[in-house]
Amino acid sequence: MEARKINEFEAGIRVEGFFMIKTVDCKITNSNNKKYLDFVLCDKTGEISAKLWELSEGEEEQYKSNTIIKVRGSILSWQNNLQLKIEKLRNAEASDDVRVEEFVPTAPFQPEEMFQRIKNYIDNMINEDIKNIVGIIFEQNKDKLNYYPAAKKNHHAIRSGLLYHIMTMLKAGDKLCEVYDFLNKDLLFAGVILHDMAKLYEMEANDLGIVNEYTIEGQLLGHITQGIKNIELVAESIGADKEVTMLLQHMVLSHHYEPEYGSPVKPMIAEAEMLHYLDIIDARMYDIKKVTRDTKAGDFSERLWSLDNRRIYKPMLHQ
Amino acid sequence: MEARKINEFEAGIRVEGFFMIKTVDCKITNSNNKKYLDFVLCDKTGEISAKLWELSEGEEEQYKSNTIIKVRGSILSWQNNLQLKIEKLRNAEASDDVRVEEFVPTAPFQPEEMFQRIKNYIDNMINEDIKNIVGIIFEQNKDKLNYYPAAKKNHHAIRSGLLYHIMTMLKAGDKLCEVYDFLNKDLLFAGVILHDMAKLYEMEANDLGIVNEYTIEGQLLGHITQGIKNIELVAESIGADKEVTMLLQHMVLSHHYEPEYGSPVKPMIAEAEMLHYLDIIDARMYDIKKVTRDTKAGDFSERLWSLDNRRIYKPMLHQ
Amino acid sequence: MEARKINEFEAGIRVEGFFMIKTVDCKITNSNNKKYLDFVLCDKTGEISAKLWELSEGEEEQYKSNTIIKVRGSILSWQNNLQLKIEKLRNAEASDDVRVEEFVPTAPFQPEEMFQRIKNYIDNMINEDIKNIVGIIFEQNKDKLNYYPAAKKNHHAIRSGLLYHIMTMLKAGDKLCEVYDFLNKDLLFAGVILHDMAKLYEMEANDLGIVNEYTIEGQLLGHITQGIKNIELVAESIGADKEVTMLLQHMVLSHHYEPEYGSPVKPMIAEAEMLHYLDIIDARMYDIKKVTRDTKAGDFSERLWSLDNRRIYKPMLHQ
Amino acid sequence: MEARKINEFEAGIRVEGFFMIKTVDCKITNSNNKKYLDFVLCDKTGEISAKLWELSEGEEEQYKSNTIIKVRGSILSWQNNLQLKIEKLRNAEASDDVRVEEFVPTAPFQPEEMFQRIKNYIDNMINEDIKNIVGIIFEQNKDKLNYYPAAKKNHHAIRSGLLYHIMTMLKAGDKLCEVYDFLNKDLLFAGVILHDMAKLYEMEANDLGIVNEYTIEGQLLGHITQGIKNIELVAESIGADKEVTMLLQHMVLSHHYEPEYGSPVKPMIAEAEMLHYLDIIDARMYDIKKVTRDTKAGDFSERLWSLDNRRIYKPMLHQ
Amino acid sequence: MEARKINEFEAGIRVEGFFMIKTVDCKITNSNNKKYLDFVLCDKTGEISAKLWELSEGEEEQYKSNTIIKVRGSILSWQNNLQLKIEKLRNAEASDDVRVEEFVPTAPFQPEEMFQRIKNYIDNMINEDIKNIVGIIFEQNKDKLNYYPAAKKNHHAIRSGLLYHIMTMLKAGDKLCEVYDFLNKDLLFAGVILHDMAKLYEMEANDLGIVNEYTIEGQLLGHITQGIKNIELVAESIGADKEVTMLLQHMVLSHHYEPEYGSPVKPMIAEAEMLHYLDIIDARMYDIKKVTRDTKAGDFSERLWSLDNRRIYKPMLHQ
Amino acid sequence: MEARKINEFEAGIRVEGFFMIKTVDCKITNSNNKKYLDFVLCDKTGEISAKLWELSEGEEEQYKSNTIIKVRGSILSWQNNLQLKIEKLRNAEASDDVRVEEFVPTAPFQPEEMFQRIKNYIDNMINEDIKNIVGIIFEQNKDKLNYYPAAKKNHHAIRSGLLYHIMTMLKAGDKLCEVYDFLNKDLLFAGVILHDMAKLYEMEANDLGIVNEYTIEGQLLGHITQGIKNIELVAESIGADKEVTMLLQHMVLSHHYEPEYGSPVKPMIAEAEMLHYLDIIDARMYDIKKVTRDTKAGDFSERLWSLDNRRIYKPMLHQ
C-alpha cells in the first residue's frame, strides 16, 4: 500500500491516503441499474477520477465537495486516463489532523504578510485622494482578498492568488521606477492595487480559492467595468479630485490594452502603460515557472493555454 | 451679382450674400510679407475657403468664428478647389435679420417637440426604477440636449442631432415591438434614451451644435464608460434595484457590439441586441439619405467615410 | 409508466409514448457479436439516443427514418447523457391517429396563411417588372416553400421556416418604412422575398423540413449565386428592365454584407442596406426567443453557436 | 531642342516632339484671373503635367483627350515634380504620320495573333458543351477583346492586355498539365478563357485600352457575378449539360480564392485550384518584369501597389 | 478467411494477412484487471485499431513498432469505428518474404532516380557559387533524403517525399521558365532544392519516412532559420559571393510568403516569388490528387485539413 | 534679431543663429526660371524648411548636408507651415566653435561610459560560451555602436541610441531578476546585448547617428536573420556548445514576439519572454517621455506613430 501524491500515480499500483473531494455525483450504471459514486479527487499535485462501485445504504449522502476523505484503492487505466477504483473510504476526522488548505494550491506567502506589505505601499502614498480611494477599497475587500485567486483557470488561480499577484507586481513596479524615474509612484501603485480588484465581484470563489462560476454581473459587465463603478462611488463619497478619479479609472479601463481583451481604450498615461506590462510580465513569469516545475532539463513542458498554447523549453544550461 | 448657396458656386461667377464664419486666421503672404485674412465660410449647404487680400487698419480683429458676415466677391478655381476672393465684407447687423441657426445644419424637428415626444415614452414606462433613472438623467441633460449633435463628424452631426437620433430610434423601436412582442419596452426604450447620453460629456460642442474637440475625460474613458458611471451614481442615489441598474449598464456597455468599436461585451439580453440594430439602422438611414440628397438618379453619390467609404447608387427607378 | 415529452426525461424513470425515428442503424455489440438497433428518436421538444438490445428475426428491417414508433422503456444515464433502453416497440398504425408533422418543430403559422400574406405584398407592388419577376419566382417555388426550413441548423431550421422568415421580415420591413419613408417598398419587399429563395436549391430537405445535406451546386456555387442565376433567367424571359434586374441581383448579392459571409459587395442602395438588417434582426430575435424559452428568470440560457456562442440572460424583471 | 521620351526628361532641358493628350482642362490663374490650359501628356514611357499659359482666342477648344499634339517647351521642377511649360503646340496632322496607338502601352503581340492562338485552344477541346460555351462567349466579345486591358491600374493595364493575359496563362497552363497530368485540359483552358471575360462589362474602356471608369453594373455586381450570369444565359440557350455549366461557373466564382478578394467559395475542383495560381503567377510575373525594367542591377525598383507595395531587387547576378 | 487491404475492411468479416505495427501498448482492462495489447496496425491503404485480449506469458514483449506481423481476426464496429479483434498473430519471418517498405506510403519513383534527376539540374548550373553551395548541401544530406518525408502530416508525408517534392517542383519550374523566360534558372532551381532542406533537421524521422516528433532546434528555430544557418556556414567555407549567399537565403526566408506562416519577409526577387508558387502548387496538386483517389465521380472527397478543410468535388465529366 | 531654437520659431519674427543642414537641393522657380536653394535645417529641437532665393555665382555648390551654417532670415507662414526665408548665410568656421554633434539629438550618456557599463555585465557572466560569443560580437561592433541609433525613425533614433537602449534594458533586466529570481542572468543579459546588434548591418547610418537608408541585405533578410547568421559564424569559430548557440539564436529570433513583427516563433524559454518585455517597455518609456517633454500639464501630446498613433496625456497631478 503506497502513500503517493496524485502526480505519482501509475496504472497497476495500489494506494492509500487523504484526498480532497473536488466534486462528487451519484450515478446509475448502464448494465445493471445500480448506483455508484463518481468522484473527482485532488491534492496539491493534481486530480484524478475515482469510482466507488459498491454503496452501502445511505452512503451516497455522506461525502461532500471540498472536504477531505481517507481512501484505499487501486489505479486502473481507462481510455488512456488513470482512474482510482475505491475499495474503502471514510471522511477525515479531527484526529487525522489534516487541513483542507493543504489540499489546494496556495500562494507561497501568508495572506497577513502580503496584506501588510501592500498596506505599506498605500501608507507611503503622497497624494491624499489616491491614498484614500485605494485605502478604502483595499479595506472593503480585506476578507475576500484573504482567499480569492486571481483567475478561474489561468495565472495565479490559487488560494490568495490575487493578493500574491498584487504584491509581486508592486515589487516589480518599485524596481522599475528606479530605472524609469519619471513615473508617478502613487498612480502606478494605485493602478496595481485596483486593476483586478473587481474580480472579487466578477467571480464566485469559495474560501479555498476555487472559482466555480462567474457572477451574473460579472458576465454582463466584467471586472473592468465593475472596478470603475466602484471607484466612482468611493471617489464621489469622499469628494475626490476629478482628475485623480479619472486617472485611476483610466488605468483600470486600459490595463488589458487591446479591445478584444476588454480594454476599449489604450493607455494614454505613462503609468497605465507600465501597469499593463507589470501585469502581463507577472502573469507570464508565474505561468512559465509553474508549467516547467516538473519538466526535466532538455525537455519541453506540456502546452499551456494561457501561454497561447506554447510549450516551454527547459535548457540543460539551467542545471 | 448672384445670391447663390455655397453648393451652387462655380468658377468664374460673382456672388453676394450672408455666410457664417467657421474659422478665420490672419496670415502673411509669402511673396511680399503682407497680411491677409484666410476664412472658411459656410451656410447650410456647405463650406468654402475665402481670402481677403487687402486689409484696412485693424480689420483683422473685426471678424469672429460662428458669426455672420455679408460678403461680395468672385469664385476662382485654385488647385482644383473653388475659392472665394472677397471684394467687400461687413459683419451682419440686427437690421439684416439673419439668424446664425439658419447657417448650420439642424434637425428637422424643433427641440421642444422632440423633447416632448421622448418625455412621453418615459411617462409610459411601467417599471418605477427604470422610469426614475431615465427620467432623472434626461432632465439633468435637458439644456445640452437642445443643441448637441450625436457626433463630431458622422451621422447626426447636426444641431439637436442627438435628440433627433433618440426620437427616431424610439419610433422605430416602437414599431418593431409590434413584430417582436416579447421584448420589454421599458428596457428597450431606456436603452435608446441612455445609450449615447454621455456624448454630452465626451465632446465639447458650442450652442450651434458644432463639436470642436473631445473632452479629456472623453478621451481617457469614452462615452460608454462615462454613461455607466452616471447611471451608477443616479441608481445609487435612488436606491434602485440592482438588476435594473445592471441591465441598463449592460445595454449601454454592449451597444457598439464589437470590442474594436468600444463594447467589451456583446449583448446578452434581447433588448440590448435590438438596441444595437436600432442604433445602426438609424445611423445608416441618416447617412444614406444625406449622401444621396444631391445625387442624380442613375448616378453614384460621393464616398462616405462613415459608410465604410461606400458610394450609394440612386436608382432611375426612384424617379 | 409516464407519457412525458423528451425534454422532461430524467434518469431512472420509465416511459411510454410515440416518437419519430430520426435515424436508425443496425450495429453489432463488441462483447458478444450480437446485433442491436441504435436509434435517435425525437419529438417537438428534443431528441434522445435509444437502444434495442434484443432483436427478433427480421426486426432490423422494420423501422425507418422519419416515421413514428410507439415505444416503452426506461431512461438510463450513460456517460453523462440520457439514453432510452427500449423494452417494447412497434410502428405507429392508422388507428393511433398520430401525424408525423406533430413530431418536428414547425412554424407557428400554416403555410397557406403565410403564402397568402406574402402574396398580398406582391400584389400591391407598383413596378410591373419587379412584380412579375418576384411573382414568377414565388410561384415556381410554391411547393418547396410549404415545408423548407430557412437553414440546416441555425435560425428558422424548422418546417416551413423559410416562409415564416420571409413573412416576419416583410412585416418588420413594412413597419420600418413608416419611419424611413424614403425607401422604395417594391424593391425592399422584393429583396425580402428573393434573398434566400435559392436555399431551396442549395439544400436537400425532406417534406418534414429536415435538411440532410447540401446539393452539389449548393456547395460549388452557394444560394446567393444560385439566386442571381435564377433572377437572370426569369428577367431575360420577360424582357425586364436592365436596372430592375441588376438591383434585385444586387440586393441578393449583398445581403450577407461581409465578404467572409458570402457577399462580395456591400449594399450600395438604401433598400439593400435595410434588407440586411431586417434579415439579421429576424434571425437574432428568433434565436434569442428560442434559446431562452426554457431558461428560468435570473439565469443564463445555454450557449448558442449561431449567436456567436453567447449565452442569453433572462432578467428577473421580465416576470 | 531635344526629341526625348518622357521618361528621359529632366529639369532644365528644352524638348520638342509628339505626345498624346491624356487629359486637358481650361483653368483660371489665381493671381490675375487669366485662362490657361492644364494638360496631362503621355507617351509609351510615361506621363507629365504640362501648362500652356498664353492662350489665343478660341484655342481652349482645339485640344481633345486621346489625340496627338506636337509640342515645344521647357522642363521645370515644381514641388519636386517635373512640369512641361509649353511654348508652342499644334494638333498632329495626317502628314505627321503618327498613330495614337504608338502612344499608349500595348501588349507585345498583335491582337489577331493572340486571338488565333486562343482560338486554337478552343478548337482542340473535346467536350462539346465546354467548347460551345467558350466558343460562343469568345466570339461575342471579339471586338472588345481587341483593345481591352485586363485592369484599370494593375497588371496588364495595357491595350489588348486581357487577350495577352489569357494567352500567356494558356501557355503556362499547357506546360503545367505536362507535370500534373490528371488535370482536365478542357476545364482548365475554359476557366482561363472565361475567368476575366466580364471585365469587358465591368469597366468602360476606350479603344486605346484606357479605362476611365467602372460601369454601374460593374460596381453593383462585379465581373465575377457578371461572368456567371453570362455563362448561365449561353448555357441555357444551347441546353448545355448542368454539371458543365456549374463547373465553369464554379471556376469563375472561385478564381480570386479569398472572400475578401471577391470569391465567396474556394476552389473545390483541381482545375479551379490551378486556375487561381495561373492567374496570380501571370499577374505577378507581369508586374515584376514591368517594375524592374528600368531598375539598375544592384538596386531596388520603386514600390508597386499591386505587389503589396513591395520593392523588387534586381540582382547583380542577372547581368 | 479474406486477404483484404485495410481500406476494404467492413464490420462482420474475418481477415488474415500481414500488417505493420504502427504502435503497440500493453494495457489493463477495467473490468477484470487483465492485461491486453492495444495495437494500431497499418498497410499502404490505411490503419486500424486492433486488440489482443488473451496474452500468453511474456507475449507482451514480443511485438515492436515498425515491424510486420501476421494476423488473423474479425472486424467489429466499436463506437462507429472499425476494430480488429485479433485471434492469432506472430511476427513475420524471413520466409514470409515481406518488406516493411511495402507497408508505408512511398513516393512513386525510386530515390536513386530522383537523386540523379536533381543532380542533373545542379550539374547544369552556370553560376559557380550557386552550383557549389547547392551541390555541397545536397551531398551532405544524401542519406537522409533517401527516406525523409516532406512533412509530418500534410502533403508529401510519405517515404522519400521530400525528394519527390523537390523533383516535381524542378520539373514544373523548368516548364514555367519557358513561358517566363526572364527568370534566372540557377537561382530558381537552387531555391527549389534548398527551400525545405532543413526539414531534415527540424523533424526526427525513422527510415520508413515516419516523423515521430520535431527536434528541439526545430521547435526553437524552425526549418527556415535552420536552412539559412546552414547556407551561411557552407557559403563562408567556400568564400562565396556575398550577393549569391544573400539571395539564396532570401529565397529560403521568404518562401512561406506570409509572416504567420513563418516568412518574416515577402519575396523581393522574381525567382523567390516563383519559388513560392511552385511550392504551393505542388503541395496542392499532391493533396487534391491524394484526397480524391477513392472518391467516386459525382461525389465530394472527405475534408482535408491541409486544404483549409475543403472537400474536393470529382466531376462526372472526368470519367 | 533673435537667437531662438527652432522649436521656438513663430511667424513674423526674424532670427539669426547656427543650424545644421539636413538636406539641400538646388531648384528652379516656376515663375521665372531662376535657381534657388531649398534647405531643411535642424538643431536639437527640431527642423524647418528654408529657402535662399537669390544665389550668387557658384553659391549652389558651397553648402553640404550634415554641416553647420550660420543663417540670418525671417520666419513666414506658408500653407500652414513655418518657413525660413534666408537673407544671409555662410558656412560655420573653426572660430565659431560649434560642433556638429550639438545639432543632432544624442543619448544622455557618453558612449564610453555606456560601453563600460555593458562590458561589466559581460565580464560577470558565468557561462564561458555565452560570455565569449557576446564578448566577441560586442567587440566586433564597438566602432559602430559609438554612434548608431536604435532605429531610423522610432524609439532611440538618436546618436548612440542603440548603446543607450541596451544599457537601459540591462539595468531594468537586472532589477527584475531580483523579483523573478529563477531567470538565468547570463542568458537574459546576452539576449539584451545581442537582440538588435544586427541593426548595425540592416541600416546605413552616418556618424551623426542619422539613418539614410536600409542596406540591401537589411531589406532582403532583416536584422533578426542577420543577427542569427552572425551568432552562427562566431559560435562555430569558437566551437561553442550547441544548446547555448541555439538558445541565443532563439532569443534573437523570438524577441519581436509576433510573426507580423518579424518573429516566426514565440519565446519558448523564460528569458526570451522577459527579453521581449524589457525591449518593449524601454521603447515605450522612451517614446512617452520624449513625446510629453513639451506637453503642458492638463494637455495631450501630439500623436506618435510608434505608440500606435496615440496621444499621451500629461496629468495636472504631476506638477
CSV table of N, CA and C in Angstrom, one decimal, chain A residues 127 130 168 171-172 175-176 178-180 182-184 187 243-244 246-247 257 266-271 273-274 277 280-282 284-285 288-289 300 308 310-318, chain F residues 127 130 168 171-172 175-176 178-180 182-184 187 243-244 246-247 257 266-271 273-274 277 280-282 284-285 288-289 300 308 310-313 315-318:
chain,number,residue,atom,x,y,z
A,127,ASN,N,-0.2,61.6,-2.5
A,127,ASN,CA,-1.4,62.2,-2.9
A,127,ASN,C,-2.6,61.7,-2.0
A,130,ILE,N,-5.6,59.8,-3.8
A,130,ILE,CA,-5.2,58.5,-4.3
A,130,ILE,C,-5.1,57.5,-3.1
A,168,THR,N,3.5,41.0,-5.9
A,168,THR,CA,4.6,40.8,-6.7
A,168,THR,C,4.7,41.9,-7.8
A,171,LYS,N,6.3,45.0,-6.1
A,171,LYS,CA,7.7,44.8,-6.0
A,171,LYS,C,8.4,45.2,-7.4
A,172,ALA,N,7.9,44.6,-8.4
A,172,ALA,CA,8.5,44.8,-9.7
A,172,ALA,C,8.3,46.2,-10.2
A,175,LYS,N,10.8,48.4,-8.5
A,175,LYS,CA,12.2,48.3,-9.1
A,175,LYS,C,12.3,49.1,-10.3
A,176,LEU,N,11.3,49.0,-11.2
A,176,LEU,CA,11.4,49.6,-12.5
A,176,LEU,C,11.3,51.2,-12.3
A,178,GLU,N,12.9,52.7,-10.4
A,178,GLU,CA,14.3,53.2,-10.2
A,178,GLU,C,15.0,53.5,-11.6
A,179,VAL,N,14.6,52.7,-12.6
A,179,VAL,CA,15.1,52.9,-13.9
A,179,VAL,C,14.3,54.0,-14.7
A,180,TYR,N,13.0,54.0,-14.6
A,180,TYR,CA,12.2,54.9,-15.3
A,180,TYR,C,11.6,55.9,-14.2
A,182,PHE,N,10.7,58.9,-14.0
A,182,PHE,CA,9.7,60.0,-14.2
A,182,PHE,C,8.3,59.5,-13.9
A,183,LEU,N,8.2,58.2,-13.6
A,183,LEU,CA,6.8,57.7,-13.3
A,183,LEU,C,6.4,58.1,-12.0
A,184,ASN,N,5.0,58.4,-11.9
A,184,ASN,CA,4.4,58.8,-10.6
A,184,ASN,C,4.1,57.5,-9.8
A,187,LEU,N,0.4,56.9,-8.6
A,187,LEU,CA,-0.5,56.5,-9.6
A,187,LEU,C,-0.3,55.0,-10.0
A,243,GLU,N,-9.7,64.8,-11.6
A,243,GLU,CA,-8.7,64.2,-12.4
A,243,GLU,C,-8.1,62.9,-11.8
A,244,VAL,N,-7.9,62.9,-10.5
A,244,VAL,CA,-7.5,61.7,-9.8
A,244,VAL,C,-8.4,60.5,-10.1
A,246,MET,N,-10.5,60.1,-12.5
A,246,MET,CA,-10.5,59.8,-13.9
A,246,MET,C,-9.2,59.0,-14.3
A,247,LEU,N,-8.1,59.4,-13.7
A,247,LEU,CA,-6.8,58.7,-14.0
A,247,LEU,C,-6.9,57.2,-13.4
A,257,TYR,N,-5.2,46.5,-22.4
A,257,TYR,CA,-4.5,47.0,-23.6
A,257,TYR,C,-5.3,46.9,-24.9
A,266,LYS,N,-6.7,52.4,-25.1
A,266,LYS,CA,-5.3,52.0,-24.8
A,266,LYS,C,-4.8,53.0,-23.7
A,267,PRO,N,-3.7,52.6,-23.0
A,267,PRO,CA,-3.1,53.5,-22.1
A,267,PRO,C,-2.8,54.9,-22.7
A,268,MET,N,-3.1,55.9,-22.0
A,268,MET,CA,-2.7,57.3,-22.5
A,268,MET,C,-2.0,58.0,-21.4
A,269,ILE,N,-1.6,57.4,-20.4
A,269,ILE,CA,-0.6,58.0,-19.5
A,269,ILE,C,0.5,56.9,-19.2
A,270,ALA,N,1.7,57.4,-18.9
A,270,ALA,CA,2.9,56.6,-18.8
A,270,ALA,C,2.6,55.4,-17.8
A,271,GLU,N,1.9,55.8,-16.6
A,271,GLU,CA,1.7,54.8,-15.6
A,271,GLU,C,0.8,53.7,-16.0
A,273,GLU,N,0.5,52.6,-19.1
A,273,GLU,CA,1.3,51.8,-20.0
A,273,GLU,C,2.2,50.8,-19.2
A,274,MET,N,2.8,51.3,-18.2
A,274,MET,CA,3.7,50.5,-17.3
A,274,MET,C,2.8,49.4,-16.6
A,277,TYR,N,2.2,46.3,-18.6
A,277,TYR,CA,3.4,45.4,-18.7
A,277,TYR,C,3.7,44.7,-17.4
A,280,ILE,N,1.2,41.8,-17.3
A,280,ILE,CA,1.5,40.7,-18.2
A,280,ILE,C,2.8,39.9,-17.8
A,281,ILE,N,3.8,40.7,-17.4
A,281,ILE,CA,5.0,40.0,-17.0
A,281,ILE,C,4.8,39.1,-15.8
A,282,ASP,N,4.1,39.6,-14.8
A,282,ASP,CA,3.8,38.8,-13.7
A,282,ASP,C,3.1,37.5,-14.0
A,284,ARG,N,3.0,36.0,-16.9
A,284,ARG,CA,3.8,35.1,-17.7
A,284,ARG,C,4.9,34.4,-16.9
A,285,MET,N,5.5,35.2,-16.0
A,285,MET,CA,6.5,34.5,-15.2
A,285,MET,C,5.9,33.5,-14.3
A,288,ILE,N,5.1,30.4,-16.6
A,288,ILE,CA,6.3,29.7,-17.1
A,288,ILE,C,6.9,28.9,-15.9
A,289,LYS,N,7.0,29.6,-14.8
A,289,LYS,CA,7.6,28.9,-13.6
A,289,LYS,C,6.8,27.6,-13.3
A,300,PHE,N,10.7,19.8,-23.2
A,300,PHE,CA,9.7,20.8,-23.3
A,300,PHE,C,8.6,20.5,-22.2
A,308,ASP,N,-0.7,31.1,-24.8
A,308,ASP,CA,-1.0,30.9,-26.3
A,308,ASP,C,-0.7,29.5,-26.7
A,310,ARG,N,1.7,27.6,-25.9
A,310,ARG,CA,3.1,27.2,-26.1
A,310,ARG,C,3.5,26.2,-25.2
A,311,ARG,N,4.5,25.4,-25.6
A,311,ARG,CA,5.3,24.6,-24.7
A,311,ARG,C,6.6,25.4,-24.3
A,312,ILE,N,7.1,25.2,-23.1
A,312,ILE,CA,8.3,26.0,-22.7
A,312,ILE,C,9.4,25.0,-22.6
A,313,TYR,N,10.6,25.4,-23.1
A,313,TYR,CA,11.8,24.5,-23.1
A,313,TYR,C,12.6,24.8,-21.8
A,314,LYS,N,13.1,23.8,-21.2
A,314,LYS,CA,13.9,24.0,-20.0
A,314,LYS,C,15.3,23.6,-20.4
A,315,PRO,N,16.2,24.6,-20.5
A,315,PRO,CA,17.5,24.4,-21.0
A,315,PRO,C,18.3,23.5,-20.1
A,316,MET,N,19.3,22.7,-20.7
A,316,MET,CA,20.3,21.9,-20.0
A,316,MET,C,21.1,22.9,-19.1
A,317,LEU,N,21.4,24.0,-19.7
A,317,LEU,CA,22.2,25.1,-19.2
A,317,LEU,C,21.8,25.4,-17.7
A,318,HIS,N,20.5,25.3,-17.5
A,318,HIS,CA,20.0,25.7,-16.2
A,318,HIS,C,20.4,24.8,-15.0
F,127,ASN,N,28.7,31.5,-17.6
F,127,ASN,CA,28.9,30.5,-18.7
F,127,ASN,C,29.9,31.0,-19.7
F,130,ILE,N,28.6,31.6,-23.5
F,130,ILE,CA,27.8,32.8,-23.6
F,130,ILE,C,28.7,34.1,-23.5
F,168,THR,N,20.1,50.6,-20.8
F,168,THR,CA,18.9,50.8,-20.0
F,168,THR,C,18.1,49.4,-19.8
F,171,LYS,N,19.9,47.4,-17.2
F,171,LYS,CA,19.5,47.9,-15.8
F,171,LYS,C,18.2,47.3,-15.4
F,172,ALA,N,17.2,47.5,-16.3
F,172,ALA,CA,15.8,47.0,-15.9
F,172,ALA,C,15.8,45.5,-15.8
F,175,LYS,N,17.2,44.6,-12.4
F,175,LYS,CA,16.2,44.8,-11.3
F,175,LYS,C,15.1,43.7,-11.3
F,176,LEU,N,14.6,43.3,-12.4
F,176,LEU,CA,13.5,42.4,-12.4
F,176,LEU,C,14.0,41.0,-12.1
F,178,GLU,N,15.7,40.4,-9.6
F,178,GLU,CA,15.6,40.3,-8.2
F,178,GLU,C,14.2,39.8,-7.8
F,179,VAL,N,13.2,40.2,-8.6
F,179,VAL,CA,11.8,39.7,-8.3
F,179,VAL,C,11.6,38.3,-8.9
F,180,TYR,N,12.0,38.1,-10.1
F,180,TYR,CA,11.8,36.8,-10.8
F,180,TYR,C,13.2,36.1,-10.8
F,182,PHE,N,14.3,33.1,-10.7
F,182,PHE,CA,14.6,31.8,-11.4
F,182,PHE,C,15.2,32.1,-12.8
F,183,LEU,N,15.2,33.3,-13.2
F,183,LEU,CA,15.8,33.6,-14.6
F,183,LEU,C,17.3,33.5,-14.6
F,184,ASN,N,17.8,33.0,-15.7
F,184,ASN,CA,19.2,32.8,-15.9
F,184,ASN,C,19.8,34.2,-16.4
F,187,LEU,N,21.9,34.3,-19.8
F,187,LEU,CA,21.0,34.2,-21.0
F,187,LEU,C,20.3,35.5,-21.2
F,243,GLU,N,23.6,23.9,-27.6
F,243,GLU,CA,22.4,24.4,-26.9
F,243,GLU,C,22.6,25.9,-26.7
F,244,VAL,N,23.7,26.3,-26.2
F,244,VAL,CA,23.9,27.7,-26.0
F,244,VAL,C,23.7,28.5,-27.3
F,246,MET,N,22.0,27.7,-29.9
F,246,MET,CA,20.6,27.7,-30.2
F,246,MET,C,19.7,28.6,-29.4
F,247,LEU,N,20.0,28.7,-28.1
F,247,LEU,CA,19.2,29.5,-27.2
F,247,LEU,C,19.4,31.0,-27.5
F,257,TYR,N,8.2,38.8,-31.0
F,257,TYR,CA,7.1,38.1,-30.4
F,257,TYR,C,6.0,37.7,-31.4
F,266,LYS,N,7.4,32.2,-31.2
F,266,LYS,CA,7.3,33.0,-30.0
F,266,LYS,C,8.3,32.5,-29.0
F,267,PRO,N,8.6,33.3,-28.0
F,267,PRO,CA,9.5,32.8,-26.9
F,267,PRO,C,9.1,31.5,-26.4
F,268,MET,N,10.1,30.6,-26.2
F,268,MET,CA,9.8,29.3,-25.6
F,268,MET,C,10.8,29.0,-24.4
F,269,ILE,N,11.5,30.1,-24.0
F,269,ILE,CA,12.2,30.0,-22.7
F,269,ILE,C,11.9,31.2,-21.9
F,270,ALA,N,12.0,31.1,-20.6
F,270,ALA,CA,11.6,32.2,-19.8
F,270,ALA,C,12.3,33.5,-20.1
F,271,GLU,N,13.6,33.4,-20.4
F,271,GLU,CA,14.5,34.6,-20.6
F,271,GLU,C,14.1,35.3,-21.9
F,273,GLU,N,11.0,35.3,-23.1
F,273,GLU,CA,9.8,36.0,-22.8
F,273,GLU,C,10.1,37.4,-22.1
F,274,MET,N,11.0,37.3,-21.2
F,274,MET,CA,11.4,38.5,-20.4
F,274,MET,C,12.1,39.5,-21.4
F,277,TYR,N,9.7,41.7,-23.2
F,277,TYR,CA,9.0,42.8,-22.5
F,277,TYR,C,10.0,43.9,-22.0
F,280,ILE,N,10.2,46.1,-25.2
F,280,ILE,CA,9.1,46.9,-25.5
F,280,ILE,C,8.9,48.0,-24.4
F,281,ILE,N,9.1,47.7,-23.1
F,281,ILE,CA,9.0,48.7,-22.1
F,281,ILE,C,10.0,49.8,-22.3
F,282,ASP,N,11.2,49.5,-22.6
F,282,ASP,CA,12.2,50.5,-22.8
F,282,ASP,C,11.8,51.4,-24.0
F,284,ARG,N,8.8,52.0,-25.1
F,284,ARG,CA,7.6,52.8,-24.8
F,284,ARG,C,7.9,53.9,-23.8
F,285,MET,N,8.7,53.6,-22.8
F,285,MET,CA,9.0,54.6,-21.8
F,285,MET,C,9.8,55.7,-22.5
F,288,ILE,N,7.3,57.8,-24.7
F,288,ILE,CA,6.3,58.5,-23.9
F,288,ILE,C,7.0,59.7,-23.2
F,289,LYS,N,8.2,59.5,-22.7
F,289,LYS,CA,9.0,60.6,-22.1
F,289,LYS,C,9.3,61.7,-23.2
F,300,PHE,N,-2.8,67.0,-23.8
F,300,PHE,CA,-2.4,65.8,-24.6
F,300,PHE,C,-1.2,66.2,-25.4
F,308,ASP,N,1.3,53.5,-31.7
F,308,ASP,CA,0.1,53.2,-32.3
F,308,ASP,C,-0.7,54.5,-32.5
F,310,ARG,N,-1.1,57.0,-30.7
F,310,ARG,CA,-1.8,57.6,-29.5
F,310,ARG,C,-1.2,59.0,-29.2
F,311,ARG,N,-2.1,59.7,-28.5
F,311,ARG,CA,-1.6,60.9,-27.9
F,311,ARG,C,-1.5,60.6,-26.4
F,312,ILE,N,-0.5,61.2,-25.7
F,312,ILE,CA,-0.3,60.9,-24.3
F,312,ILE,C,-0.8,62.1,-23.4
F,313,TYR,N,-1.5,61.8,-22.4
F,313,TYR,CA,-2.0,62.8,-21.5
F,313,TYR,C,-1.0,63.1,-20.4
F,315,PRO,N,-0.8,64.4,-16.8
F,315,PRO,CA,-1.7,64.8,-15.7
F,315,PRO,C,-1.3,66.1,-15.0
F,316,MET,N,-2.3,66.9,-14.5
F,316,MET,CA,-2.1,68.0,-13.6
F,316,MET,C,-1.3,67.6,-12.4
F,317,LEU,N,-1.7,66.4,-11.9
F,317,LEU,CA,-1.2,65.8,-10.8
F,317,LEU,C,0.4,65.8,-10.7
F,318,HIS,N,1.0,65.6,-11.9
F,318,HIS,CA,2.4,65.5,-12.0
F,318,HIS,C,3.1,66.8,-11.6
